[in-house]
């Protein structure tokens, strides 16, 4: 074994150790393929340290508009999605978003036959690069297509497993039609401004979620008709993002951040490495006003100070809003962060207090208790649905707590 190979093997072993400590690559077969596949060969422009950094995606191609990119997803995300997908030997697999070809090589190993894997990407440069990498690594049997991922690849359907490494706002009709009975679908879906890696089993004509994790990916090209956005500051620096079925009028909020701030603290704290995304997920079930506020990191805190720059939940009600915030709290040597809300506009106090009530309700079970998500075809009538309904173009998302009860408090 030469020195470079030994160094790559050591970096890969360290990567897997860290990924497993995060709670991913829990399936033995997923750990096995991550351990045996040389990720650095699919991202030759990256240093070995970057290629095997468990938290880092490696950008490999930027599209002509400069707004989107193709990359090798961070290893912990790859492991998370493969755990969710639960590939079995002999499965037929469709991958939406070819990337570098690395993920397709892992899928080929899991399926036991490279010809069982079909991958598609809309960008010809991306598919050409993925094909070259797959062939060089010995996976030339993987079928690589250039085309619209939303259309899938019907000529090789039906599929036992479908995985999207781009983020759709909806589940396209073609994906529904290309699923085999009992198939699993894993995709980073978007609703109410958030993005979550969701795993479904296709059963009785519907998709039943059994895994739901925070996730973020490049958007599926052309799948943007359902998510809207607009600035709420005159310089257009701060924006809201919401779904088309929500009533949000950005013009009504112009200047609202210049009005006095009303802040309410919840009394609920989290450690620096403790997730709080369940607050946002909960609000997608309990409050139809929740969406996303995007405030760049260079915006002064006195103007807008969300818990996470660019991606934080916000409640919008006419000419008022309140968004999730945090403050440092120290008890002896322990440092924690208290969750709260900053509100602006005539209903600022009400919205901030309501936000904190939702934080407290979430905190009872934290992320050990997530809502159930079931996705139905768009033609499903209302009387067959029970819970919070979010309508898309091709499907209807239904979220519930406690067997259909909308609220758990």
mmCIF file of C-alpha atoms in Angstrom:
data_model
loop_
_atom_site.group_PDB
_atom_site.id
_atom_site.type_symbol
_atom_site.label_atom_id
_atom_site.label_comp_id
_atom_site.label_asym_id
_atom_site.label_seq_id
_atom_site.Cartn_x
_atom_site.Cartn_y
_atom_site.Cartn_z
ATOM 1 C CA UNK A 1 0.000 0.000 0.000
ATOM 2 C CA UNK A 2 1.520 3.365 -0.982
ATOM 3 C CA UNK A 3 1.697 6.345 1.328
ATOM 4 C CA UNK A 4 -1.133 8.263 -0.374
ATOM 5 C CA UNK A 5 -3.480 5.284 -0.178
ATOM 6 C CA UNK A 6 -2.674 4.725 3.483
ATOM 7 C CA UNK A 7 -3.300 8.388 4.250
ATOM 8 C CA UNK A 8 -6.653 8.311 2.435
ATOM 9 C CA UNK A 9 -7.660 5.143 4.279
ATOM 10 C CA UNK A 10 -6.828 6.764 7.619
ATOM 11 C CA UNK A 11 -8.808 9.886 6.770
ATOM 12 C CA UNK A 12 -11.751 7.756 5.657
ATOM 13 C CA UNK A 13 -11.676 5.769 8.907
ATOM 14 C CA UNK A 14 -11.693 8.996 10.931
ATOM 15 C CA UNK A 15 -14.572 10.331 8.811
ATOM 16 C CA UNK A 16 -16.654 7.229 9.492
ATOM 17 C CA UNK A 17 -15.916 7.357 13.213
ATOM 18 C CA UNK A 18 -17.145 10.961 13.418
ATOM 19 C CA UNK A 19 -20.195 10.269 11.256
ATOM 20 C CA UNK A 20 -21.187 7.373 13.506
ATOM 21 C CA UNK A 21 -20.799 9.566 16.601
ATOM 22 C CA UNK A 22 -23.308 11.929 14.990
ATOM 23 C CA UNK A 23 -25.761 9.025 14.840
ATOM 24 C CA UNK A 24 -25.457 8.134 11.137
ATOM 25 C CA UNK A 25 -24.069 5.135 9.197
ATOM 26 C CA UNK A 26 -25.860 3.025 11.772
ATOM 27 C CA UNK A 27 -26.702 0.337 9.237
ATOM 28 C CA UNK A 28 -23.717 -2.047 8.939
ATOM 29 C CA UNK A 29 -23.999 -2.130 5.156
ATOM 30 C CA UNK A 30 -23.849 1.688 4.976
ATOM 31 C CA UNK A 31 -20.724 1.776 7.120
ATOM 32 C CA UNK A 32 -19.235 -0.957 4.941
ATOM 33 C CA UNK A 33 -19.653 0.896 1.640
ATOM 34 C CA UNK A 34 -18.478 4.196 3.092
ATOM 35 C CA UNK A 35 -15.384 2.438 4.391
ATOM 36 C CA UNK A 36 -14.579 0.667 1.113
ATOM 37 C CA UNK A 37 -15.271 3.483 -1.381
ATOM 38 C CA UNK A 38 -12.500 6.042 -2.088
ATOM 39 C CA UNK A 39 -14.459 9.295 -1.926
ATOM 40 C CA UNK A 40 -11.391 11.363 -2.859
ATOM 41 C CA UNK A 41 -11.302 9.772 -6.327
ATOM 42 C CA UNK A 42 -14.690 11.362 -7.093
ATOM 43 C CA UNK A 43 -13.523 14.852 -6.035
ATOM 44 C CA UNK A 44 -9.947 14.997 -7.376
ATOM 45 C CA UNK A 45 -9.890 18.795 -7.220
ATOM 46 C CA UNK A 46 -10.317 18.681 -3.423
ATOM 47 C CA UNK A 47 -7.574 17.946 -0.941
ATOM 48 C CA UNK A 48 -7.865 14.607 0.898
ATOM 49 C CA UNK A 49 -8.606 16.499 4.109
ATOM 50 C CA UNK A 50 -11.539 18.276 2.442
ATOM 51 C CA UNK A 51 -12.746 15.135 0.680
ATOM 52 C CA UNK A 52 -13.007 13.273 3.993
ATOM 53 C CA UNK A 53 -14.191 16.142 6.174
ATOM 54 C CA UNK A 54 -17.406 14.610 7.622
ATOM 55 C CA UNK A 55 -19.177 17.982 7.733
ATOM 56 C CA UNK A 56 -18.108 19.493 4.413
ATOM 57 C CA UNK A 57 -19.727 19.332 1.002
ATOM 58 C CA UNK A 58 -17.287 19.632 -1.901
ATOM 59 C CA UNK A 59 -18.410 21.972 -4.683
ATOM 60 C CA UNK A 60 -17.577 20.519 -8.088
ATOM 61 C CA UNK A 61 -19.598 22.525 -10.606
ATOM 62 C CA UNK A 62 -21.408 25.852 -10.668
ATOM 63 C CA UNK A 63 -24.187 26.333 -13.181
ATOM 64 C CA UNK A 64 -24.174 29.173 -15.675
ATOM 65 C CA UNK A 65 -26.561 31.334 -13.627
ATOM 66 C CA UNK A 66 -24.158 31.190 -10.690
ATOM 67 C CA UNK A 67 -27.021 30.537 -8.289
ATOM 68 C CA UNK A 68 -26.931 26.757 -8.188
ATOM 69 C CA UNK A 69 -24.158 24.236 -7.907
ATOM 70 C CA UNK A 70 -23.347 20.571 -8.029
ATOM 71 C CA UNK A 71 -21.401 19.009 -5.220
ATOM 72 C CA UNK A 72 -20.509 15.922 -3.288
ATOM 73 C CA UNK A 73 -22.766 16.110 -0.244
ATOM 74 C CA UNK A 74 -21.155 16.174 3.184
ATOM 75 C CA UNK A 75 -20.393 12.593 4.305
ATOM 76 C CA UNK A 76 -22.727 12.767 7.308
ATOM 77 C CA UNK A 77 -25.587 13.711 4.965
ATOM 78 C CA UNK A 78 -24.703 10.882 2.584
ATOM 79 C CA UNK A 79 -24.730 8.434 5.499
ATOM 80 C CA UNK A 80 -28.002 9.811 6.871
ATOM 81 C CA UNK A 81 -29.805 9.408 3.551
ATOM 82 C CA UNK A 82 -28.422 5.933 2.900
ATOM 83 C CA UNK A 83 -29.557 4.856 6.366
ATOM 84 C CA UNK A 84 -33.005 6.195 5.504
ATOM 85 C CA UNK A 85 -33.091 4.567 2.065
ATOM 86 C CA UNK A 86 -32.423 1.040 3.412
ATOM 87 C CA UNK A 87 -31.201 -0.431 0.116
ATOM 88 C CA UNK A 88 -31.515 -4.207 -0.160
ATOM 89 C CA UNK A 89 -29.521 -6.497 -2.445
ATOM 90 C CA UNK A 90 -31.082 -6.530 -5.905
ATOM 91 C CA UNK A 91 -33.073 -3.296 -5.474
ATOM 92 C CA UNK A 92 -33.630 -1.159 -8.564
ATOM 93 C CA UNK A 93 -32.667 2.415 -7.697
ATOM 94 C CA UNK A 94 -33.301 5.840 -9.204
ATOM 95 C CA UNK A 95 -31.132 8.752 -8.086
ATOM 96 C CA UNK A 96 -32.243 12.316 -8.882
ATOM 97 C CA UNK A 97 -29.142 14.504 -9.044
ATOM 98 C CA UNK A 98 -25.999 12.759 -10.298
ATOM 99 C CA UNK A 99 -23.472 14.986 -8.528
ATOM 100 C CA UNK A 100 -19.967 13.544 -8.719
ATOM 101 C CA UNK A 101 -21.077 9.942 -9.134
ATOM 102 C CA UNK A 102 -19.907 9.089 -5.613
ATOM 103 C CA UNK A 103 -23.395 8.470 -4.267
ATOM 104 C CA UNK A 104 -24.259 6.296 -7.279
ATOM 105 C CA UNK A 105 -21.181 4.174 -6.590
ATOM 106 C CA UNK A 106 -22.339 3.638 -2.998
ATOM 107 C CA UNK A 107 -25.805 2.710 -4.245
ATOM 108 C CA UNK A 108 -24.271 0.234 -6.693
ATOM 109 C CA UNK A 109 -22.359 -1.441 -3.868
ATOM 110 C CA UNK A 110 -25.486 -1.643 -1.724
ATOM 111 C CA UNK A 111 -27.619 -3.039 -4.554
ATOM 112 C CA UNK A 112 -24.947 -5.536 -5.553
ATOM 113 C CA UNK A 113 -25.139 -4.666 -9.255
ATOM 114 C CA UNK A 114 -24.168 -1.337 -10.847
ATOM 115 C CA UNK A 115 -26.711 -1.864 -13.648
ATOM 116 C CA UNK A 116 -29.497 -1.638 -11.050
ATOM 117 C CA UNK A 117 -28.660 2.038 -10.487
ATOM 118 C CA UNK A 118 -30.018 4.841 -12.666
ATOM 119 C CA UNK A 119 -28.946 8.434 -12.038
ATOM 120 C CA UNK A 120 -30.173 11.575 -13.801
ATOM 121 C CA UNK A 121 -29.157 15.233 -13.800
ATOM 122 C CA UNK A 122 -30.313 18.193 -15.849
ATOM 123 C CA UNK A 123 -26.790 19.491 -16.487
ATOM 124 C CA UNK A 124 -24.771 17.732 -19.201
ATOM 125 C CA UNK A 125 -21.434 18.762 -17.686
ATOM 126 C CA UNK A 126 -22.431 17.183 -14.392
ATOM 127 C CA UNK A 127 -23.494 13.884 -15.987
ATOM 128 C CA UNK A 128 -20.351 13.784 -18.137
ATOM 129 C CA UNK A 129 -18.168 14.260 -15.083
ATOM 130 C CA UNK A 130 -20.118 11.663 -13.088
ATOM 131 C CA UNK A 131 -19.861 9.136 -15.947
ATOM 132 C CA UNK A 132 -16.098 9.587 -16.175
ATOM 133 C CA UNK A 133 -15.658 9.147 -12.432
ATOM 134 C CA UNK A 134 -17.908 6.092 -12.272
ATOM 135 C CA UNK A 135 -16.127 4.417 -15.178
ATOM 136 C CA UNK A 136 -12.700 5.126 -13.692
ATOM 137 C CA UNK A 137 -13.812 3.622 -10.378
ATOM 138 C CA UNK A 138 -15.185 0.472 -12.026
ATOM 139 C CA UNK A 139 -18.907 1.339 -11.953
ATOM 140 C CA UNK A 140 -19.457 1.795 -15.691
ATOM 141 C CA UNK A 141 -22.642 -0.281 -15.387
ATOM 142 C CA UNK A 142 -24.444 2.625 -13.683
ATOM 143 C CA UNK A 143 -26.899 4.164 -16.162
ATOM 144 C CA UNK A 144 -26.327 7.942 -16.326
ATOM 145 C CA UNK A 145 -28.946 10.156 -17.999
ATOM 146 C CA UNK A 146 -29.052 13.848 -18.817
ATOM 147 C CA UNK A 147 -32.553 15.249 -18.417
ATOM 148 C CA UNK A 148 -35.199 16.697 -16.155
ATOM 149 C CA UNK A 149 -35.035 14.913 -12.809
ATOM 150 C CA UNK A 150 -38.683 15.736 -12.155
ATOM 151 C CA UNK A 151 -39.583 13.379 -15.029
ATOM 152 C CA UNK A 152 -37.557 10.510 -13.587
ATOM 153 C CA UNK A 153 -36.432 7.793 -16.004
ATOM 154 C CA UNK A 154 -39.596 5.852 -16.914
ATOM 155 C CA UNK A 155 -37.905 3.400 -19.278
ATOM 156 C CA UNK A 156 -36.210 1.658 -16.350
ATOM 157 C CA UNK A 157 -39.125 1.896 -13.896
ATOM 158 C CA UNK A 158 -40.532 0.724 -11.579
ATOM 159 C CA UNK A 159 -37.978 1.392 -8.839
ATOM 160 C CA UNK A 160 -37.678 -0.153 -5.402
ATOM 161 C CA UNK A 161 -35.752 2.851 -4.109
ATOM 162 C CA UNK A 162 -35.773 6.503 -5.204
ATOM 163 C CA UNK A 163 -33.381 9.041 -3.698
ATOM 164 C CA UNK A 164 -33.220 12.750 -4.518
ATOM 165 C CA UNK A 165 -30.013 14.638 -3.826
ATOM 166 C CA UNK A 166 -31.680 17.869 -4.930
ATOM 167 C CA UNK A 167 -34.457 19.534 -2.955
ATOM 168 C CA UNK A 168 -37.987 19.452 -4.435
ATOM 169 C CA UNK A 169 -40.871 21.576 -3.187
ATOM 170 C CA UNK A 170 -43.287 18.847 -4.243
ATOM 171 C CA UNK A 171 -43.136 15.162 -5.127
ATOM 172 C CA UNK A 172 -43.480 15.177 -8.928
ATOM 173 C CA UNK A 173 -46.215 13.044 -10.466
ATOM 174 C CA UNK A 174 -43.630 11.036 -12.424
ATOM 175 C CA UNK A 175 -41.946 9.894 -9.209
ATOM 176 C CA UNK A 176 -45.241 8.568 -7.893
ATOM 177 C CA UNK A 177 -45.802 6.672 -11.133
ATOM 178 C CA UNK A 178 -42.332 5.095 -11.121
ATOM 179 C CA UNK A 179 -42.472 3.652 -7.580
ATOM 180 C CA UNK A 180 -42.883 -0.085 -7.133
ATOM 181 C CA UNK A 181 -45.306 -1.252 -4.406
ATOM 182 C CA UNK A 182 -43.525 -1.058 -1.054
ATOM 183 C CA UNK A 183 -40.796 1.189 -2.490
ATOM 184 C CA UNK A 184 -38.898 3.679 -0.374
ATOM 185 C CA UNK A 185 -38.440 7.324 -1.353
ATOM 186 C CA UNK A 186 -35.909 9.642 0.322
ATOM 187 C CA UNK A 187 -35.863 13.335 -0.541
ATOM 188 C CA UNK A 188 -34.985 16.689 1.073
ATOM 189 C CA UNK A 189 -38.472 18.179 0.853
ATOM 190 C CA UNK A 190 -39.461 21.785 1.495
ATOM 191 C CA UNK A 191 -42.546 23.089 3.229
ATOM 192 C CA UNK A 192 -43.200 26.264 5.214
ATOM 193 C CA UNK A 193 -39.717 27.540 4.380
ATOM 194 C CA UNK A 194 -37.802 24.661 5.929
ATOM 195 C CA UNK A 195 -36.028 21.731 4.255
ATOM 196 C CA UNK A 196 -36.047 18.247 5.753
ATOM 197 C CA UNK A 197 -34.637 14.925 4.620
ATOM 198 C CA UNK A 198 -37.710 12.706 4.662
ATOM 199 C CA UNK A 199 -37.942 8.948 4.108
ATOM 200 C CA UNK A 200 -41.202 7.335 2.994
ATOM 201 C CA UNK A 201 -42.583 3.900 2.282
ATOM 202 C CA UNK A 202 -45.023 3.750 -0.641
ATOM 203 C CA UNK A 203 -48.044 1.805 0.539
ATOM 204 C CA UNK A 204 -51.719 1.793 -0.446
ATOM 205 C CA UNK A 205 -51.219 4.665 -2.852
ATOM 206 C CA UNK A 206 -49.703 7.015 -0.290
ATOM 207 C CA UNK A 207 -46.265 7.848 1.104
ATOM 208 C CA UNK A 208 -45.858 7.242 4.833
ATOM 209 C CA UNK A 209 -42.914 8.936 6.543
ATOM 210 C CA UNK A 210 -40.819 6.998 9.042
ATOM 211 C CA UNK A 211 -37.730 9.247 9.233
ATOM 212 C CA UNK A 212 -37.500 13.023 9.207
ATOM 213 C CA UNK A 213 -34.201 14.921 9.634
ATOM 214 C CA UNK A 214 -33.031 18.488 9.120
ATOM 215 C CA UNK A 215 -31.427 18.766 5.698
ATOM 216 C CA UNK A 216 -30.606 21.260 2.971
ATOM 217 C CA UNK A 217 -29.795 20.806 -0.727
ATOM 218 C CA UNK A 218 -29.656 22.654 -4.022
ATOM 219 C CA UNK A 219 -33.215 23.072 -5.316
ATOM 220 C CA UNK A 220 -34.601 20.810 -8.015
ATOM 221 C CA UNK A 221 -34.353 22.886 -11.204
ATOM 222 C CA UNK A 222 -37.752 24.080 -12.425
ATOM 223 C CA UNK A 223 -39.505 23.137 -9.187
ATOM 224 C CA UNK A 224 -39.972 26.645 -7.812
ATOM 225 C CA UNK A 225 -43.554 27.520 -8.648
ATOM 226 C CA UNK A 226 -44.818 26.691 -5.179
ATOM 227 C CA UNK A 227 -42.347 28.575 -2.995
ATOM 228 C CA UNK A 228 -42.531 32.359 -3.123
ATOM 229 C CA UNK A 229 -40.197 35.032 -1.803
ATOM 230 C CA UNK A 230 -40.095 38.771 -1.405
ATOM 231 C CA UNK A 231 -38.114 41.508 0.385
ATOM 232 C CA UNK A 232 -39.406 43.285 3.496
ATOM 233 C CA UNK A 233 -36.726 45.994 3.517
ATOM 234 C CA UNK A 234 -36.381 48.735 0.941
ATOM 235 C CA UNK A 235 -32.822 47.667 0.119
ATOM 236 C CA UNK A 236 -34.159 44.111 -0.438
ATOM 237 C CA UNK A 237 -31.497 42.669 1.877
ATOM 238 C CA UNK A 238 -33.945 40.832 4.155
ATOM 239 C CA UNK A 239 -36.484 38.508 2.570
ATOM 240 C CA UNK A 240 -39.298 36.156 3.468
ATOM 241 C CA UNK A 241 -39.887 32.768 1.838
ATOM 242 C CA UNK A 242 -43.329 31.173 2.010
ATOM 243 C CA UNK A 243 -45.603 28.657 0.315
ATOM 244 C CA UNK A 244 -48.164 29.745 -2.253
ATOM 245 C CA UNK A 245 -51.108 28.710 -0.040
ATOM 246 C CA UNK A 246 -50.016 31.157 2.683
ATOM 247 C CA UNK A 247 -51.166 34.758 2.930
ATOM 248 C CA UNK A 248 -47.974 36.816 3.042
ATOM 249 C CA UNK A 249 -47.800 40.346 1.601
ATOM 250 C CA UNK A 250 -44.183 41.553 1.818
ATOM 251 C CA UNK A 251 -45.175 45.111 0.932
ATOM 252 C CA UNK A 252 -47.267 45.291 4.107
ATOM 253 C CA UNK A 253 -44.109 44.594 6.111
ATOM 254 C CA UNK A 254 -41.800 47.143 4.498
ATOM 255 C CA UNK A 255 -40.312 49.190 7.317
ATOM 256 C CA UNK A 256 -41.620 46.924 10.085
ATOM 257 C CA UNK A 257 -38.097 46.067 11.254
ATOM 258 C CA UNK A 258 -37.546 49.773 11.874
ATOM 259 C CA UNK A 259 -40.354 49.815 14.416
ATOM 260 C CA UNK A 260 -39.660 49.126 18.121
ATOM 261 C CA UNK A 261 -38.707 45.544 18.880
ATOM 262 C CA UNK A 262 -40.728 43.498 21.376
ATOM 263 C CA UNK A 263 -38.778 40.556 22.777
ATOM 264 C CA UNK A 264 -40.121 37.636 24.792
ATOM 265 C CA UNK A 265 -37.963 34.858 26.261
ATOM 266 C CA UNK A 266 -39.297 31.342 26.717
ATOM 267 C CA UNK A 267 -37.215 30.128 29.656
ATOM 268 C CA UNK A 268 -36.239 27.132 27.484
ATOM 269 C CA UNK A 269 -32.528 26.631 26.848
ATOM 270 C CA UNK A 270 -30.428 24.484 24.535
ATOM 271 C CA UNK A 271 -26.738 23.615 24.528
ATOM 272 C CA UNK A 272 -24.590 24.950 21.716
ATOM 273 C CA UNK A 273 -24.654 21.616 19.899
ATOM 274 C CA UNK A 274 -28.261 20.740 20.728
ATOM 275 C CA UNK A 275 -30.773 20.848 17.853
ATOM 276 C CA UNK A 276 -33.781 23.145 18.007
ATOM 277 C CA UNK A 277 -35.107 22.625 14.475
ATOM 278 C CA UNK A 278 -38.028 20.717 15.998
ATOM 279 C CA UNK A 279 -39.531 24.090 16.933
ATOM 280 C CA UNK A 280 -39.902 24.933 13.240
ATOM 281 C CA UNK A 281 -41.152 21.455 12.395
ATOM 282 C CA UNK A 282 -43.761 21.699 15.155
ATOM 283 C CA UNK A 283 -44.965 25.064 13.896
ATOM 284 C CA UNK A 284 -45.618 23.595 10.440
ATOM 285 C CA UNK A 285 -48.289 21.498 12.146
ATOM 286 C CA UNK A 286 -49.695 23.980 14.640
ATOM 287 C CA UNK A 287 -49.530 27.391 12.953
ATOM 288 C CA UNK A 288 -50.243 28.143 9.268
ATOM 289 C CA UNK A 289 -48.420 31.484 9.545
ATOM 290 C CA UNK A 290 -44.911 30.046 9.856
ATOM 291 C CA UNK A 291 -42.436 30.585 7.028
ATOM 292 C CA UNK A 292 -38.759 31.582 6.699
ATOM 293 C CA UNK A 293 -36.880 34.822 7.219
ATOM 294 C CA UNK A 294 -33.606 35.303 5.373
ATOM 295 C CA UNK A 295 -31.389 37.919 6.997
ATOM 296 C CA UNK A 296 -27.773 37.838 5.747
ATOM 297 C CA UNK A 297 -25.070 37.471 8.376
ATOM 298 C CA UNK A 298 -23.794 41.016 7.809
ATOM 299 C CA UNK A 299 -27.111 42.620 8.803
ATOM 300 C CA UNK A 300 -26.620 44.513 12.102
ATOM 301 C CA UNK A 301 -28.155 42.688 15.079
ATOM 302 C CA UNK A 302 -30.084 45.806 16.068
ATOM 303 C CA UNK A 303 -31.914 45.604 12.716
ATOM 304 C CA UNK A 304 -32.612 41.872 12.604
ATOM 305 C CA UNK A 305 -31.164 39.196 14.856
ATOM 306 C CA UNK A 306 -32.607 35.731 14.083
ATOM 307 C CA UNK A 307 -31.236 32.575 15.650
ATOM 308 C CA UNK A 308 -29.649 31.606 12.335
ATOM 309 C CA UNK A 309 -28.758 34.038 9.575
ATOM 310 C CA UNK A 310 -30.449 33.210 6.306
ATOM 311 C CA UNK A 311 -32.665 30.432 7.624
ATOM 312 C CA UNK A 312 -34.910 30.961 10.654
ATOM 313 C CA UNK A 313 -38.625 30.432 11.302
ATOM 314 C CA UNK A 314 -40.874 33.477 11.411
ATOM 315 C CA UNK A 315 -44.576 33.992 12.109
ATOM 316 C CA UNK A 316 -46.174 36.514 9.769
ATOM 317 C CA UNK A 317 -49.574 38.058 10.434
ATOM 318 C CA UNK A 318 -50.509 40.940 8.146
ATOM 319 C CA UNK A 319 -48.254 43.877 9.010
ATOM 320 C CA UNK A 320 -46.537 42.138 11.952
ATOM 321 C CA UNK A 321 -43.992 39.376 12.443
ATOM 322 C CA UNK A 322 -41.977 37.559 15.086
ATOM 323 C CA UNK A 323 -38.946 35.347 14.505
ATOM 324 C CA UNK A 324 -36.988 32.837 16.579
ATOM 325 C CA UNK A 325 -34.063 34.315 18.518
ATOM 326 C CA UNK A 326 -31.620 33.284 21.229
ATOM 327 C CA UNK A 327 -29.458 34.753 23.981
ATOM 328 C CA UNK A 328 -26.468 33.424 25.892
ATOM 329 C CA UNK A 329 -27.096 32.212 29.444
ATOM 330 C CA UNK A 330 -24.354 31.153 31.858
ATOM 331 C CA UNK A 331 -24.766 29.063 34.992
ATOM 332 C CA UNK A 332 -21.397 28.560 36.593
ATOM 333 C CA UNK A 333 -19.162 27.073 33.921
ATOM 334 C CA UNK A 334 -22.097 25.895 31.807
ATOM 335 C CA UNK A 335 -23.128 27.944 28.775
ATOM 336 C CA UNK A 336 -26.552 27.478 27.229
ATOM 337 C CA UNK A 337 -28.757 29.481 24.893
ATOM 338 C CA UNK A 338 -32.261 30.609 25.780
ATOM 339 C CA UNK A 339 -34.817 30.541 22.990
ATOM 340 C CA UNK A 340 -37.170 33.439 22.472
ATOM 341 C CA UNK A 341 -38.697 35.646 19.811
ATOM 342 C CA UNK A 342 -38.238 39.186 18.505
ATOM 343 C CA UNK A 343 -41.453 40.791 17.269
ATOM 344 C CA UNK A 344 -42.182 43.912 15.211
ATOM 345 C CA UNK A 345 -45.414 45.606 14.219
ATOM 346 C CA UNK A 346 -48.810 46.118 15.905
ATOM 347 C CA UNK A 347 -49.109 42.427 16.888
ATOM 348 C CA UNK A 348 -45.454 42.086 17.941
ATOM 349 C CA UNK A 349 -46.045 41.132 21.575
ATOM 350 C CA UNK A 350 -48.827 38.675 20.782
ATOM 351 C CA UNK A 351 -46.770 36.922 18.095
ATOM 352 C CA UNK A 352 -43.618 36.780 20.230
ATOM 353 C CA UNK A 353 -45.540 35.380 23.207
ATOM 354 C CA UNK A 354 -47.248 32.823 20.982
ATOM 355 C CA UNK A 355 -43.892 31.812 19.518
ATOM 356 C CA UNK A 356 -42.520 31.222 23.016
ATOM 357 C CA UNK A 357 -45.559 29.152 23.960
ATOM 358 C CA UNK A 358 -44.807 26.898 20.992
ATOM 359 C CA UNK A 359 -41.162 26.650 22.078
ATOM 360 C CA UNK A 360 -42.280 25.519 25.539
ATOM 361 C CA UNK A 361 -44.681 22.954 24.091
ATOM 362 C CA UNK A 362 -41.910 21.596 21.853
ATOM 363 C CA UNK A 363 -39.535 21.374 24.797
ATOM 364 C CA UNK A 364 -41.720 18.876 26.688
ATOM 365 C CA UNK A 365 -40.568 16.090 24.383
ATOM 366 C CA UNK A 366 -37.934 17.910 22.322
ATOM 367 C CA UNK A 367 -37.123 16.003 19.134
ATOM 368 C CA UNK A 368 -38.010 12.628 20.601
ATOM 369 C CA UNK A 369 -41.536 13.289 19.428
ATOM 370 C CA UNK A 370 -41.956 14.389 15.833
ATOM 371 C CA UNK A 371 -45.210 14.797 13.952
ATOM 372 C CA UNK A 372 -46.353 12.123 11.538
ATOM 373 C CA UNK A 373 -46.208 13.045 7.854
ATOM 374 C CA UNK A 374 -48.218 11.206 5.215
ATOM 375 C CA UNK A 375 -48.305 12.383 1.601
ATOM 376 C CA UNK A 376 -51.321 11.665 -0.617
ATOM 377 C CA UNK A 377 -51.928 12.235 -4.333
ATOM 378 C CA UNK A 378 -53.355 15.666 -5.149
ATOM 379 C CA UNK A 379 -56.684 14.080 -6.136
ATOM 380 C CA UNK A 380 -57.347 12.798 -2.594
ATOM 381 C CA UNK A 381 -60.601 14.370 -1.275
ATOM 382 C CA UNK A 382 -60.653 16.350 1.971
ATOM 383 C CA UNK A 383 -62.848 13.828 3.783
ATOM 384 C CA UNK A 384 -60.072 11.237 3.520
ATOM 385 C CA UNK A 385 -57.519 13.513 5.197
ATOM 386 C CA UNK A 386 -57.222 14.231 8.917
ATOM 387 C CA UNK A 387 -54.691 16.710 10.240
ATOM 388 C CA UNK A 388 -52.897 19.806 9.005
ATOM 389 C CA UNK A 389 -53.081 19.809 5.203
ATOM 390 C CA UNK A 390 -50.485 21.532 3.028
ATOM 391 C CA UNK A 391 -51.459 21.421 -0.635
ATOM 392 C CA UNK A 392 -48.831 21.090 -3.334
ATOM 393 C CA UNK A 393 -49.223 20.662 -7.086
ATOM 394 C CA UNK A 394 -49.054 16.864 -7.307
ATOM 395 C CA UNK A 395 -49.585 15.913 -3.692
ATOM 396 C CA UNK A 396 -51.151 16.794 -0.351
ATOM 397 C CA UNK A 397 -48.992 16.786 2.787
ATOM 398 C CA UNK A 398 -50.816 15.834 5.991
ATOM 399 C CA UNK A 399 -49.095 16.381 9.345
ATOM 400 C CA UNK A 400 -50.496 15.194 12.648
ATOM 401 C CA UNK A 401 -49.719 14.605 16.296
ATOM 402 C CA UNK A 402 -51.501 11.869 18.261
ATOM 403 C CA UNK A 403 -53.380 9.968 15.562
ATOM 404 C CA UNK A 404 -54.797 12.941 13.740
ATOM 405 C CA UNK A 405 -55.150 15.504 16.493
ATOM 406 C CA UNK A 406 -53.630 18.696 15.241
ATOM 407 C CA UNK A 407 -52.223 19.939 18.550
ATOM 408 C CA UNK A 408 -50.603 18.103 21.406
ATOM 409 C CA UNK A 409 -51.140 20.634 24.148
#
